[in-house]
Structures are given as structure tokens and as C-alpha cells.
Short mmCIF file of C-alpha atoms (C1' of nucleotides) in Angstrom, two decimals:
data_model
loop_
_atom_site.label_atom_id
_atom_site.label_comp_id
_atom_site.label_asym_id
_atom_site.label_seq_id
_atom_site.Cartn_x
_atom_site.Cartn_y
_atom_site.Cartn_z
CA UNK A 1 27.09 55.22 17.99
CA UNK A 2 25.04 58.22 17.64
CA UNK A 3 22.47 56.44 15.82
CA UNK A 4 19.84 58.51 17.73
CA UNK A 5 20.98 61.37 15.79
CA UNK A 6 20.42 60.64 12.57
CA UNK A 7 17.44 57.71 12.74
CA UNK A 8 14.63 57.89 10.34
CA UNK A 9 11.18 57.34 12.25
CA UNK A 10 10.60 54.78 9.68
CA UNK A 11 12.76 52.28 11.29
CA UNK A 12 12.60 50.40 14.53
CA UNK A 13 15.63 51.45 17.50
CA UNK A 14 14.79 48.10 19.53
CA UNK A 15 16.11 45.76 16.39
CA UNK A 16 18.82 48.16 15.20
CA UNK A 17 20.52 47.45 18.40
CA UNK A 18 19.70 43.96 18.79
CA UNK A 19 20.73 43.25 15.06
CA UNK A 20 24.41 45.95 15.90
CA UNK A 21 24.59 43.63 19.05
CA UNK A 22 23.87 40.19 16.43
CA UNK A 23 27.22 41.66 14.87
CA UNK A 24 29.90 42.10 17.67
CA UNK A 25 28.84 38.29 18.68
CA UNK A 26 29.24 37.34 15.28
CA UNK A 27 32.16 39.46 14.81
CA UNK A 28 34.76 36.82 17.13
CA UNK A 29 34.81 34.06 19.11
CA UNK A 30 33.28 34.31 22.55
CA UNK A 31 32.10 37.95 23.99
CA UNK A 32 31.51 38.50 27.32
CA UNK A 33 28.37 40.45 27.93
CA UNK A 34 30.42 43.54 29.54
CA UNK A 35 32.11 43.53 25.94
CA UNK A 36 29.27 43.04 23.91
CA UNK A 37 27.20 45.94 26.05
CA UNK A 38 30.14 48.42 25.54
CA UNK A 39 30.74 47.35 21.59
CA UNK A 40 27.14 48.09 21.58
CA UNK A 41 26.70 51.51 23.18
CA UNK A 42 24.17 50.08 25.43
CA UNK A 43 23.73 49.49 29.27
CA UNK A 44 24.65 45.93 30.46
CA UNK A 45 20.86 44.56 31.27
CA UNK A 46 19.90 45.90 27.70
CA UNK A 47 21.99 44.28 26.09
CA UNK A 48 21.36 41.06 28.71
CA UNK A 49 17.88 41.01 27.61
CA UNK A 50 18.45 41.22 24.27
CA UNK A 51 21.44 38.54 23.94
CA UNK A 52 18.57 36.46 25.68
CA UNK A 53 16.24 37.10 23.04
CA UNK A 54 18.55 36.39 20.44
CA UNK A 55 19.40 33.00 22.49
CA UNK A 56 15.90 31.98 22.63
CA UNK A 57 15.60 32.14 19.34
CA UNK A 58 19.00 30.28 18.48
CA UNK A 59 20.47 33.11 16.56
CA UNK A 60 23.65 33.77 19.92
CA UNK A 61 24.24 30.85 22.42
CA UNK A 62 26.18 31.34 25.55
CA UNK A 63 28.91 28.96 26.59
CA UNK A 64 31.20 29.12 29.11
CA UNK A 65 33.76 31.78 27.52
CA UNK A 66 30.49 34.11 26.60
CA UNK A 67 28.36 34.66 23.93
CA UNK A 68 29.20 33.21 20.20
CA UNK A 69 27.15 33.10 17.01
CA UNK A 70 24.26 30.59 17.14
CA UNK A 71 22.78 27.72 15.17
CA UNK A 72 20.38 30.08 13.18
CA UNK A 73 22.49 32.30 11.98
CA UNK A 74 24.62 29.48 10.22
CA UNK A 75 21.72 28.23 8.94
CA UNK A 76 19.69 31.52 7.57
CA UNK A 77 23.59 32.00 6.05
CA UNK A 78 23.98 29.61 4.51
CA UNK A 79 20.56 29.85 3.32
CA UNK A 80 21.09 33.05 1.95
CA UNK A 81 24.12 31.47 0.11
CA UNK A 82 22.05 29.34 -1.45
CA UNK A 83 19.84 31.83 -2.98
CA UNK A 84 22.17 34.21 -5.51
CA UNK A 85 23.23 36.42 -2.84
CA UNK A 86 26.61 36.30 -3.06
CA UNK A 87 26.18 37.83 -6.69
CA UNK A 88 25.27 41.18 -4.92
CA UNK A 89 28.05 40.89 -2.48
CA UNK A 90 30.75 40.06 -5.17
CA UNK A 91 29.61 43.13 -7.44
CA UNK A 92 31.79 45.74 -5.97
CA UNK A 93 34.59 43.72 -5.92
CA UNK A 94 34.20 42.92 -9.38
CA UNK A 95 34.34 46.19 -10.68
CA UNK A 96 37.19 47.34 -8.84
CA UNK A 97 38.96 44.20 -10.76
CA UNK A 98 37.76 45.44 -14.08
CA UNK A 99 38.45 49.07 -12.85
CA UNK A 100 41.93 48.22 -12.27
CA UNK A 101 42.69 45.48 -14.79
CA UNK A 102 40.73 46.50 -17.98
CA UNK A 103 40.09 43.04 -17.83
CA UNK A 104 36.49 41.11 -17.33
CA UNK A 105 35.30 39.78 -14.11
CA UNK A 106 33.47 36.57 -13.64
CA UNK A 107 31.98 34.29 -10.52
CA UNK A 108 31.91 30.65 -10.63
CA UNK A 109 29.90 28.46 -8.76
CA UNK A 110 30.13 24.88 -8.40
CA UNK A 111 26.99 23.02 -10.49
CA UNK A 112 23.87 21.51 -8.60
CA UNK A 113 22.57 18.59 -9.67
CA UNK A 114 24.24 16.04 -7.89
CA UNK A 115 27.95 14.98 -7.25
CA UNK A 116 29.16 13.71 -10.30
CA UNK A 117 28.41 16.99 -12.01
CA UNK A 118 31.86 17.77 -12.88
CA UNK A 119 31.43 21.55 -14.12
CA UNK A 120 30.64 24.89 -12.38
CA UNK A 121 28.38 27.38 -13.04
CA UNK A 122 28.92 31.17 -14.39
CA UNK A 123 26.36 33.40 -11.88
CA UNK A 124 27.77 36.65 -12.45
CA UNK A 125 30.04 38.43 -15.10
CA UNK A 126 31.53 42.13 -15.11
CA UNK A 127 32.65 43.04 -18.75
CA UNK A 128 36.12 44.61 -19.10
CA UNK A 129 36.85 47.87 -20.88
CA UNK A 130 38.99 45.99 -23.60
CA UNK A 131 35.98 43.53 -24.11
CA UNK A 132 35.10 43.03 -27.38
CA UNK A 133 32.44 39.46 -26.31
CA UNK A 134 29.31 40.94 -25.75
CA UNK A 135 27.28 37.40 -25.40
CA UNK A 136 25.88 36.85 -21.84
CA UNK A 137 27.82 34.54 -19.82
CA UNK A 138 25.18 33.76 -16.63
CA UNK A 139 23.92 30.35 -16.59
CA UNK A 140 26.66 28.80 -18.55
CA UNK A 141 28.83 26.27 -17.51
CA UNK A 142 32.33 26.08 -17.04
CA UNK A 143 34.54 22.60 -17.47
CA UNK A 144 36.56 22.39 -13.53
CA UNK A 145 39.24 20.56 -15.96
CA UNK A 146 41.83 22.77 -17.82
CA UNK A 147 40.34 26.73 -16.34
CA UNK A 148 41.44 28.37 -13.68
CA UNK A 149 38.02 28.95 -11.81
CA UNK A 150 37.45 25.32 -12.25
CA UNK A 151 41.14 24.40 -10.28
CA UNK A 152 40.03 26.69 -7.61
CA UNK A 153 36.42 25.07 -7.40
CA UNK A 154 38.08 21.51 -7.12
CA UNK A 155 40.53 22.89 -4.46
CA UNK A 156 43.56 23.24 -6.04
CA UNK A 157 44.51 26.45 -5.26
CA UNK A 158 48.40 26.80 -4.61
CA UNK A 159 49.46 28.56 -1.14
CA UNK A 160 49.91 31.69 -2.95
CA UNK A 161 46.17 31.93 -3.10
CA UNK A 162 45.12 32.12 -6.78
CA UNK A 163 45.34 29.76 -9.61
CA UNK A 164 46.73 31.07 -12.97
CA UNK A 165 45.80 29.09 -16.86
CA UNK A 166 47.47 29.94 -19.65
CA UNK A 167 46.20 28.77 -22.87
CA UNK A 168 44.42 26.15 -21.18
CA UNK A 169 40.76 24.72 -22.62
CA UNK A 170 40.84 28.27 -24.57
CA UNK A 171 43.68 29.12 -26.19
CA UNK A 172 45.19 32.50 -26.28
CA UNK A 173 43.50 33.27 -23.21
CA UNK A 174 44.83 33.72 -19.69
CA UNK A 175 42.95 33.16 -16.75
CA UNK A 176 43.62 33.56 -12.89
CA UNK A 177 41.39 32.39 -10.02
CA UNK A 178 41.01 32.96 -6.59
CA UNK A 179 38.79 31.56 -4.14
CA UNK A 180 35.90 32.67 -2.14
CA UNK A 181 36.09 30.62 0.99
CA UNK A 182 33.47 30.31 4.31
CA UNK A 183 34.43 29.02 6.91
CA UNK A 184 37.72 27.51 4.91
CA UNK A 185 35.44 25.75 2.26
CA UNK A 186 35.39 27.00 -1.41
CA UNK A 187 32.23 28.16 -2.43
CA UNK A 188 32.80 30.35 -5.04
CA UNK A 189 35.93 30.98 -7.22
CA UNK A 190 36.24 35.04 -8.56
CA UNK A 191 38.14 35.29 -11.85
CA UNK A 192 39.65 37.60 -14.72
CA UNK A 193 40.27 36.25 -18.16
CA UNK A 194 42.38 38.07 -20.45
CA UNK A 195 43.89 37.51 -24.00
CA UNK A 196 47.26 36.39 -23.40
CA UNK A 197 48.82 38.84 -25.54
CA UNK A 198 47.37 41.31 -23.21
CA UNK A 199 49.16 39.38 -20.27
CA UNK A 200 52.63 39.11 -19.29
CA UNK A 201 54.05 36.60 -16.37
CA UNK A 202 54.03 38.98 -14.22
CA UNK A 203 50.90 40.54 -14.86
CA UNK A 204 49.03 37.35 -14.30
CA UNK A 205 50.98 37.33 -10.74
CA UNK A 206 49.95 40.99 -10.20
CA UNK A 207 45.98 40.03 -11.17
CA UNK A 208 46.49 37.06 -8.80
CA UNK A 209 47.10 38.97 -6.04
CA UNK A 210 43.98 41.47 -6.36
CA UNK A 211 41.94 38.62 -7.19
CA UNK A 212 42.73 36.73 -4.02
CA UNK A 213 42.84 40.47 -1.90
CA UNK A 214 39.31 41.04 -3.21
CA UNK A 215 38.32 37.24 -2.72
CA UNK A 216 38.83 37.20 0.69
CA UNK A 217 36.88 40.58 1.69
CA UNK A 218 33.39 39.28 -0.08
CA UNK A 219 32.65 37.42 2.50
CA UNK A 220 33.78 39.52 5.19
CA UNK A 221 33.14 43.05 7.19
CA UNK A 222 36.68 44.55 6.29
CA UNK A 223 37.04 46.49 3.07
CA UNK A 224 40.12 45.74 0.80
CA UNK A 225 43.31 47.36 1.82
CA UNK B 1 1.76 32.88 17.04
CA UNK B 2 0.83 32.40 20.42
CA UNK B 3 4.26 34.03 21.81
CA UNK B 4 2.54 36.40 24.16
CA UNK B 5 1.25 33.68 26.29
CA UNK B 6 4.61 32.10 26.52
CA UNK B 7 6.85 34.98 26.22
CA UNK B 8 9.55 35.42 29.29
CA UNK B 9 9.32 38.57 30.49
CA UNK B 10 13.51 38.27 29.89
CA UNK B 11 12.30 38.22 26.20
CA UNK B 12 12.17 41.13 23.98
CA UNK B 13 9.05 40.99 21.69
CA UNK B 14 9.72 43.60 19.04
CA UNK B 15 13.42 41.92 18.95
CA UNK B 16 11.82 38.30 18.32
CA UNK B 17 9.05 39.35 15.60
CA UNK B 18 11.81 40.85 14.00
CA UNK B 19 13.74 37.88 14.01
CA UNK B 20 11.29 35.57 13.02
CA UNK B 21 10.22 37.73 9.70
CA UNK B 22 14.06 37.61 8.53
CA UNK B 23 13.37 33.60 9.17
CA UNK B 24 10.51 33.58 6.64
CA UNK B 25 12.84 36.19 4.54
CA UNK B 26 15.99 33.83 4.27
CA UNK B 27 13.78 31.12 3.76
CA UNK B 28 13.01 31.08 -0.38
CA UNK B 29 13.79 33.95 -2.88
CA UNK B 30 11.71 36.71 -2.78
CA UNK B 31 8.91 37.53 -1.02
CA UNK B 32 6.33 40.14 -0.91
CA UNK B 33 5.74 42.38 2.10
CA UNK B 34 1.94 41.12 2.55
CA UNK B 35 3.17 37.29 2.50
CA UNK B 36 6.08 38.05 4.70
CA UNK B 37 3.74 39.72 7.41
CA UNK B 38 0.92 37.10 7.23
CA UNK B 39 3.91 34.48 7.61
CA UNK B 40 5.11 36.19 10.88
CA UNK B 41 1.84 36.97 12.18
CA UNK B 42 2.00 40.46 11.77
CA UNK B 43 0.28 43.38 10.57
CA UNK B 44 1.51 45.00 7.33
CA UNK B 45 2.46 48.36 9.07
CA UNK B 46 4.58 46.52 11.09
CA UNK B 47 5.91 44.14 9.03
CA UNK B 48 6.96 47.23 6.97
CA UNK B 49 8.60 48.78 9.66
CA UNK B 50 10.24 45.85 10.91
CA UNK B 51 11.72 44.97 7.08
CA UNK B 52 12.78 48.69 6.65
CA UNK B 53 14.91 48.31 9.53
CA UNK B 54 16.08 45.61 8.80
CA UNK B 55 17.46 46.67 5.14
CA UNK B 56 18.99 49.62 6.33
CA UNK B 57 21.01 47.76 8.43
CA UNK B 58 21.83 45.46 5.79
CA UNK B 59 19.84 42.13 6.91
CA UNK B 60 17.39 42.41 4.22
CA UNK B 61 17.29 43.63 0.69
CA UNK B 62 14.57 44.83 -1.86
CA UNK B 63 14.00 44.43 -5.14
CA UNK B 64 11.29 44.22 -7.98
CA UNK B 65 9.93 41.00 -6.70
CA UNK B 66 10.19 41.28 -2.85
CA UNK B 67 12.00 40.99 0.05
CA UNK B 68 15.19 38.95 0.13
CA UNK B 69 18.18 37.68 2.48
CA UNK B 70 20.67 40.68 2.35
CA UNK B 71 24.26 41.30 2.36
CA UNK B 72 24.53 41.24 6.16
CA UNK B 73 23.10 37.90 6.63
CA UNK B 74 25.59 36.54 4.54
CA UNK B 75 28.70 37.75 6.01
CA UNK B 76 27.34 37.21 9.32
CA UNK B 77 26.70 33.79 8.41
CA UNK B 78 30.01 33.35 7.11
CA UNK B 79 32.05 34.86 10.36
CA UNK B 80 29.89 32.48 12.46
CA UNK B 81 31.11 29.52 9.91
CA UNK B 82 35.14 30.90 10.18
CA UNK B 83 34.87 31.22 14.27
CA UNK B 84 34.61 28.68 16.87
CA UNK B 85 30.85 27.14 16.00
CA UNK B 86 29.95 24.41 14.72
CA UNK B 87 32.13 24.48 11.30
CA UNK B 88 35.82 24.41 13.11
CA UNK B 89 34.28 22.09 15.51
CA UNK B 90 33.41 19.25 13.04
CA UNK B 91 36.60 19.72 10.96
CA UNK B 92 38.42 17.28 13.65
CA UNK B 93 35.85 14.66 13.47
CA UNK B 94 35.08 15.21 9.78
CA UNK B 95 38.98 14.73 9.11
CA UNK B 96 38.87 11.28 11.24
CA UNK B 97 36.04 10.35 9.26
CA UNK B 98 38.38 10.69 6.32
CA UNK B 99 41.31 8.97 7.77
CA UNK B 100 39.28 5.92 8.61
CA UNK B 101 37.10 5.41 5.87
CA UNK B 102 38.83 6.82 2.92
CA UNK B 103 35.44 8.30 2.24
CA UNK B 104 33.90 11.75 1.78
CA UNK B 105 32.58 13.48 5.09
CA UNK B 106 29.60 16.03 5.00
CA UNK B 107 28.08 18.31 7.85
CA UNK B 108 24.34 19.78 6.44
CA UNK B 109 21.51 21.90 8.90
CA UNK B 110 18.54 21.94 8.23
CA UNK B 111 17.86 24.46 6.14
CA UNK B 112 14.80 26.04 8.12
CA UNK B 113 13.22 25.25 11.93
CA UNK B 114 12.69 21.41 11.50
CA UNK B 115 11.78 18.47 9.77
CA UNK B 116 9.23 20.12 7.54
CA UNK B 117 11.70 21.88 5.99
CA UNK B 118 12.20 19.57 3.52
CA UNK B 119 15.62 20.12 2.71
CA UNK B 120 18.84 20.94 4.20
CA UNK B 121 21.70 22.82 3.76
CA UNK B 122 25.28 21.37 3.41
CA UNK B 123 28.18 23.14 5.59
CA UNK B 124 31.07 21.92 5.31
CA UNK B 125 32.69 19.07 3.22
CA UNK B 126 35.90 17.03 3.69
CA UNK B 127 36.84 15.26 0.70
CA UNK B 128 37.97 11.31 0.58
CA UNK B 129 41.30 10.18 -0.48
CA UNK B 130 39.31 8.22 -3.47
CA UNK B 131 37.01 10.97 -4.49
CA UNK B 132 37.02 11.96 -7.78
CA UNK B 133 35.02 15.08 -7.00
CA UNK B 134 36.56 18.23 -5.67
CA UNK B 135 33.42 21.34 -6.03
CA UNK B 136 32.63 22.70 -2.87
CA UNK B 137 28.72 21.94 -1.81
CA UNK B 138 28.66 24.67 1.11
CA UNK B 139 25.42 26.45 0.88
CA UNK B 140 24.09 23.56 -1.45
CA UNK B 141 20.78 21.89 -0.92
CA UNK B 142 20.24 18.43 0.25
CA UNK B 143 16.16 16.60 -0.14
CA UNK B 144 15.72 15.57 3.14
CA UNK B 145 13.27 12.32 1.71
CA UNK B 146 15.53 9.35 0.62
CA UNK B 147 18.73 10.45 2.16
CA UNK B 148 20.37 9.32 5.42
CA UNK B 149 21.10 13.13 6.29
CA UNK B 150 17.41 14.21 5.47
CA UNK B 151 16.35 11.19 7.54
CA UNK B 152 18.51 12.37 10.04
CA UNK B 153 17.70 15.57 9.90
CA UNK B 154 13.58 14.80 10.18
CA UNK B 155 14.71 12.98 13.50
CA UNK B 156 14.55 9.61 11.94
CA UNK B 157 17.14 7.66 13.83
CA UNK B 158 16.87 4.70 14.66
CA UNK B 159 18.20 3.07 17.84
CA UNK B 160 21.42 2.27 16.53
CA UNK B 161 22.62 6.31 16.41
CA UNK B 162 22.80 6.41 12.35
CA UNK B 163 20.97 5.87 8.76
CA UNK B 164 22.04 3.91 6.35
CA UNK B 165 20.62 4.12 2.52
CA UNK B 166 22.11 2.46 -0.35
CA UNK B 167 20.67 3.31 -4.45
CA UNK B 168 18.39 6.36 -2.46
CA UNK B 169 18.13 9.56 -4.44
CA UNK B 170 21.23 8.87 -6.17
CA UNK B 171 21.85 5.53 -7.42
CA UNK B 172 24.57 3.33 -6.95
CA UNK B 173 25.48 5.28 -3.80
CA UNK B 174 25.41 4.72 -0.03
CA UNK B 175 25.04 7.35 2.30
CA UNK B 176 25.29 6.89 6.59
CA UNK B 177 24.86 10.15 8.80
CA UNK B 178 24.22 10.46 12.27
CA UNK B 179 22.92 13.46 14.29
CA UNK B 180 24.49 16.36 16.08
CA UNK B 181 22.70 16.89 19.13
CA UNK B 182 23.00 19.93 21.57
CA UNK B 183 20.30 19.14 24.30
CA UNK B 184 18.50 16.28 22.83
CA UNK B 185 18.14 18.89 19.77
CA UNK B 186 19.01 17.64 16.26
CA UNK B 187 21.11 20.50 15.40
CA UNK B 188 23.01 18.69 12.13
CA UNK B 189 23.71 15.90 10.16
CA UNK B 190 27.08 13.87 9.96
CA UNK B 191 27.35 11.93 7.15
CA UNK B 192 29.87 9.86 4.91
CA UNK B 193 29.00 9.08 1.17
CA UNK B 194 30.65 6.31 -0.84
CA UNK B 195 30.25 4.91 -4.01
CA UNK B 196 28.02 1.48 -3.23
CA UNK B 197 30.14 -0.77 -5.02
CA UNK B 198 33.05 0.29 -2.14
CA UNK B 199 30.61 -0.34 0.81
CA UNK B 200 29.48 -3.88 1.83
CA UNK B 201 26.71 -3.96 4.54
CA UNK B 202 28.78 -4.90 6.99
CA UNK B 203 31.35 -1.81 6.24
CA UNK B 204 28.21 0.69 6.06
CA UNK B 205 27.71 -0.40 9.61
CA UNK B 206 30.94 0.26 10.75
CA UNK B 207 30.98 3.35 9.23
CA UNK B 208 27.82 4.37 11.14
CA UNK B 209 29.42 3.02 14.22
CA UNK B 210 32.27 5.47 13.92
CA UNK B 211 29.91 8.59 12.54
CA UNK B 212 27.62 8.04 15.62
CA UNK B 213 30.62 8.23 18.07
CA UNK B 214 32.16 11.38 16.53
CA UNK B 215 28.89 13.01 15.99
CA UNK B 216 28.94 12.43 19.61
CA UNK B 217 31.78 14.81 20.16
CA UNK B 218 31.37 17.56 18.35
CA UNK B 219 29.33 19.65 20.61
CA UNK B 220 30.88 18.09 23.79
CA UNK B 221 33.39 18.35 25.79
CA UNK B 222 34.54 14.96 25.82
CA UNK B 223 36.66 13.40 23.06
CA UNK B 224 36.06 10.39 21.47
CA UNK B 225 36.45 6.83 23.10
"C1'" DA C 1 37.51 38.68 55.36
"C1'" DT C 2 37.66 42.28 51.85
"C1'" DT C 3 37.84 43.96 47.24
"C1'" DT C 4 36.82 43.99 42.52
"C1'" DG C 5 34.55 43.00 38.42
"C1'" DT C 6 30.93 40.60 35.96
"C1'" DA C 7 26.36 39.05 35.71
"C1'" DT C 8 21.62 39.48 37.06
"C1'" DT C 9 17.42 41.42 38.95
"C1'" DT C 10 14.30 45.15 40.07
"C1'" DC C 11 11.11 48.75 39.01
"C1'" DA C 12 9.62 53.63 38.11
"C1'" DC C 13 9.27 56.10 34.14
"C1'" DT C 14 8.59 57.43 29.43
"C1'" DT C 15 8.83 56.85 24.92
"C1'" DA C 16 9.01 53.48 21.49
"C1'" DT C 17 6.01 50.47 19.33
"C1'" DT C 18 1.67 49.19 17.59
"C1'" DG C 19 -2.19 48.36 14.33
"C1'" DA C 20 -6.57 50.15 12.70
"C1'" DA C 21 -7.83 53.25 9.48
"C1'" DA C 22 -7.03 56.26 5.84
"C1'" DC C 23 -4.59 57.03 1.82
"C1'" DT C 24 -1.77 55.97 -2.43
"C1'" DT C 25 -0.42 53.29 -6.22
"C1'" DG C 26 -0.76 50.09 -9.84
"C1'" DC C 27 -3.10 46.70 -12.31
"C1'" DT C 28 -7.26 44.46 -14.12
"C1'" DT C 29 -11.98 44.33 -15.40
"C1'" DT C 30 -16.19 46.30 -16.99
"C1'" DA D 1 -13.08 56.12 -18.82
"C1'" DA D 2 -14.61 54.42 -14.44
"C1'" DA D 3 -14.81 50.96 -11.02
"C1'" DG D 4 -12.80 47.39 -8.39
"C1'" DC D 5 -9.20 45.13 -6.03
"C1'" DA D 6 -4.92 44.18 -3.85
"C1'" DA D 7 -0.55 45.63 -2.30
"C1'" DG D 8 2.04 49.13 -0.34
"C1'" DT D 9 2.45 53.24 2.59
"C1'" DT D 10 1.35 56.78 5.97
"C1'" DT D 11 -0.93 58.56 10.09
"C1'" DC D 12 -1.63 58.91 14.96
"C1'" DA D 13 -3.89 57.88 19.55
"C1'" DA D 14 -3.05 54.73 23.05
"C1'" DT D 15 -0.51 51.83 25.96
"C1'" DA D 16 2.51 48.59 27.19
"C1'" DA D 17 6.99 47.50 25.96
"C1'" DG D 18 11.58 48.83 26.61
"C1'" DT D 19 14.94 51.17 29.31
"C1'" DG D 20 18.85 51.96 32.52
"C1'" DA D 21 20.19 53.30 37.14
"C1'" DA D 22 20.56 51.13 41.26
"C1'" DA D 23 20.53 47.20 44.04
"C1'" DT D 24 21.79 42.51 44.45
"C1'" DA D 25 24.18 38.13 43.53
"C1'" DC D 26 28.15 35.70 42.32
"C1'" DA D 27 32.92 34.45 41.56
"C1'" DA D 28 37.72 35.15 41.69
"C1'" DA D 29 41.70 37.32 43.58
"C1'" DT D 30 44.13 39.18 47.43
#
DNA sequence: ATTTGTATTTCACTTATTGAAACTTGCTTT
DNA sequence: AAAGCAAGTTTCAATAAGTGAAATACAAAT
């Protein structure tokens, strides 16, 4: 942590560390203060006081185990899920799926508007190199009946982790779906849709497991493997 | 912002402004650096300062039109979700829920400090064995006027421990939720939502009955009776 | 009772933070 | 084109906010 090093004087050391220190509680279960002080590169009754602050404020409680994540940072999450941030977030993991598949990228969301809506949402699309659609997919809906991105919105995603649709609502296309998941509930399902001439059985496994390797590090600190 | 008269000297002020302008930053889309810093009380120097620190570390991002939730906030909010908060800790209850009515089980927060939010936020979901419906509604918002969570929520209760509304918002619907409390705080909503033509008065009573007592548990150590 | 490790408090010191003022930029109006 | 206005950005003197080493408290193990 030799942050001192290379800090611009337009930024503020007192929340760098309390916002680094936000992170190794957030990072696990329960930290113990001695854990969270050395994670942190600071002295114990820094980092005291400023776990303290952060309780005050709801963003760290402190149980008996140590310190965990608090009520407010659930909440400003999920928040921030809730306001077309994940598009961001997904966008380098899209184009390494286009980069390494030739195929487009999309990201479903399920549809607002109450319960009975019955269809997702396309928020964000990465073209492939074989492309030859250039319409603009945003905004559009998707049927959850019949697509892959639609099985994986409504849950059905087999243990292997992604969905794959052959010739399903769109013929002579293949789809495959994987899940983004917080906190083990769907909110998002990543997808690549080929032609199906372009995709063999084993291809579509292949995609599968990229799509559900790149699925599961959007949400999380860890890069892909 | 009276926080100096207030503020324990345990308290880190710089740490807490900072805090409370990502608050007003996570709360809508954008927002521009002038409204952020009259929202947190601050100058616009400061302000500045504080949001430049905060988007190098990821917290906070900036586009065209403003200031908005970043990247970090997000995952952060997702690993507190995934670990042992409030998420894993419902799942047992929700399940039971479930299992006893055959209905669908929602957890929302509110989706800022309080009642005057006016919505909420939903966080997890556990589907019924009858539902028809299978999106994911994590991150989704909820009006907090004519439903039982968003009575709950604006610390509505009445004596009995739950809400019931039948034909609010949505017709031909009936909603009960109860509150999760952590220190006489109203911390989140427990709810179960059934079609009304499957709930008779007397069932939507039972049903708050049983929401009330598992609500009950979820931030306690004791199980239910 | 002693030892060990974690958590908490204390306080002298200094530097990190602050915000008013000046400046810059971009847009609109005259 | 010039003037006006608002938002954004930079500057810098002043001070109080933040720091961490050391002391203390606490709890568990021996």
C-alpha cells in the first residue's frame, strides 16, 4: 500500500483509506479489527475510528465475530443496480466474449412494470465481428419463453451454469445464457447469439462455459481466470 | 447539517461528508457537482475533492451529465448481498414462507434513509410453488404508497406486526409484509404476494401471523417459536 | 497468578483538510 | 462581438482534524 507514493493532491488520503478499509469488510464475512487494520496498512486505532465512522453511518456493523458489511451498503448497491450500472460493469466482459467468439454479446434484464410482465429487457449489446445486424438492440424486449437469456431470467439455468437454445423463437440461431447472480438471485442474464451454422454442439458447450466464467466475475473483485 | 454539534469525537468528519455525498450520488442518476455539494452541505471545492476521490477509487463515476454510482459500489454491494448479511439471513425464513404458504416471498430496503424515500428496493425473492413468474426483481423498485412493504417500510405497522392490502397498486393482488427490525430500526420489509382470488381474509391474516414471527428472526439470535 | 493477544483510550504533534476567493470554461442574452 | 451568468476548477493561508505510539483495559488461555 504505498499509496502515499503515488497520490495526486487532488484527492482526499482520509476517505481513500476509509473507502480501502469499506472493502476488506466487504470483502468476507466477519473481520476482526486487528485484520482489517493490517489488510489496511493502517495502525489499529485508525482504523478503530474509522470502522466507527463507517458504523455510525450504517455502511460496517460490528457483531460478535467482528466487523461485516452494513445496511447501507446493501442498500446504495442495490441502488446502484437499479440505475444502468451494471451496463458499465458488464462491458469488459462483453468484449472479451466477442473477442474470443466472433460472436455478439448481449445483457438481459428482467422488465419493470409489474409482475406479470413476462419479457426481459435488452440494456446492453456488443456486436460480433461476423455481425452483419446493424439495428440497435437497447430497449427492446426479449420473450423469457423459447431464448436462452429468457430461461436464465426465469431461473432455469441447469447446474452446468448456462442455458443453451437452438433454433428456438428464432430459427437458425443459437443462443447460450448464463447468469449474473447477487447474492444467489438472477439479476441479469449475459448472452451470445450465433447463426447455427456457425455453431457446432460443442461449440455452444465451449461458449457456455466463458459465458458463465465471465458471468460470475461482473459482479465480483476477481478478474476471470 | 448540524453534525458538528453532535459529532463523537470517535467520529471521523472528512470520512462521514464523504459518505453522505456518495448517499445523495447513489440516490437517482446523475447528478451535477453543484447539486451534489448543496445536497451534502458542502462547499463546491470540497465536494470536488471529495467526488474525485471517490472515482478514483472506483465509488463514483463521471460522465456528460454528472456524477453517478460507480463500479465499486456495485460489487461492494453485491459481496455484502453473497456474505453473511441480511440476504443469506432471510433465505431460511423466506424459504419457510414458501413452504407454508405456497406463495411468493420478497425482502425490499428502503431504497434511501427513510420513509421519505418513497420507494424501495427489492433484495431478494423466493419464488412460490404456484407462481407463474420466474424474473428476478433484485435491484427493482417498489412505490412505497399503496403497498404493504412501502407501508412497512414508512413505519406504518400497525399493532398486529404486519400490513395487509388487497387490489393496492396492482389489482387483483394481496400483499402482507412485516418489518425487519435491528434496534427498534425498520431495516426491511418481509413480504408474501398472492394472487387475491387465492387469499381469503382470514388466510391473509395467517399469513401475516407467520411473516411477523419470521421477520422476527432474521436479525436475532433466536429461532422461531 | 501470569501471559498473550485484541480492543480501546489518550494526547502531543503535524499535516491534511478546508473554503473563500480567484480563475476558467461554456452557454445564453443583448 | 461583448456582457452576463452559472458551473466547474484551482489556489493557498489557516487551523483543527487526523494520526499513531504508548498506555490502558479486557478476555481467554495456561
Amino acid at each position: 500500500m504505498a499509496e502515499n507514493a503515488v497520490r495526486a493532491d487532488t484527492s482526499t488520503r482520509t476517505v481513500e483509506r476509509a473507502l480501502d478499509l469499506l472493502g476488506v469488510v466487504c470483502d468476507g464475512g466477519a473481520v476482526s479489527l486487528t485484520d482489517a487494520a493490517r489488510e489496511a496498512g493502517l495502525s489499529a486505532s485508525t482504523a478503530l475510528r474509522l470502522l466507527r465512522t463507517m458504523e455510525t453511518s450504517g455502511f460496517v456493523r460490528k457483531d460478535d465475530d467482528g466487523y461485516r458489511a452494513g445496511m447501507r451498503i446493501v442498500q446504495l448497491g442495490a441502488l446502484a443496480l437499479s440505475h444502468e450500472s451494471l451496463v458499465p460493469l458488464a462491458a469488459e466482459a462483453m468484449k472479451r466474449l466477442v473477442a474470443e467468439t466472433g460472436e455478439s454479446a448481449y445483457l438481459n434484464v428482467p422488465a419493470s412494470g409489474g409482475p406479470n410482465a413476462g419479457h426481459g429487457i435488452y440494456i446492453a449489446v456488443q456486436e460480433g465481428t461476423h455481425s452483419v445486424r446493424h439495428t440497435s438492440w437497447v430497449g427492446r424486449s426479449i420473450e423469457l419463453r423459447g431464448t436462452a437469456a429468457g430461461q436464465v431470467l426465469r431461473g432455469e439455468t441447469p447446474a452446468a451454469g448456462y442455458v443453451v437454445v437452438s433454433n428456438g423463437v428464432e430459427p437458425d440461431v443459437t443462443a447460450v445464457a448464463a447468469p449474473v447472480l447477487v447474492g444467489g438471485q438472477i439479476v441479469a442474464a449475459l448472452s451470445v447469439v450465433a447463426p447455427s451454422y456457425r455453431v457446432s454442439d460443442d461449440e455452444a458447450h465451449r461458449i457456455g462455459a466463458l459465458l458463465a466464467a465471465e458471468a460470475s466475475t461482473i459482479l465480483s473483485d476477481r478478474p476471470a481466470a
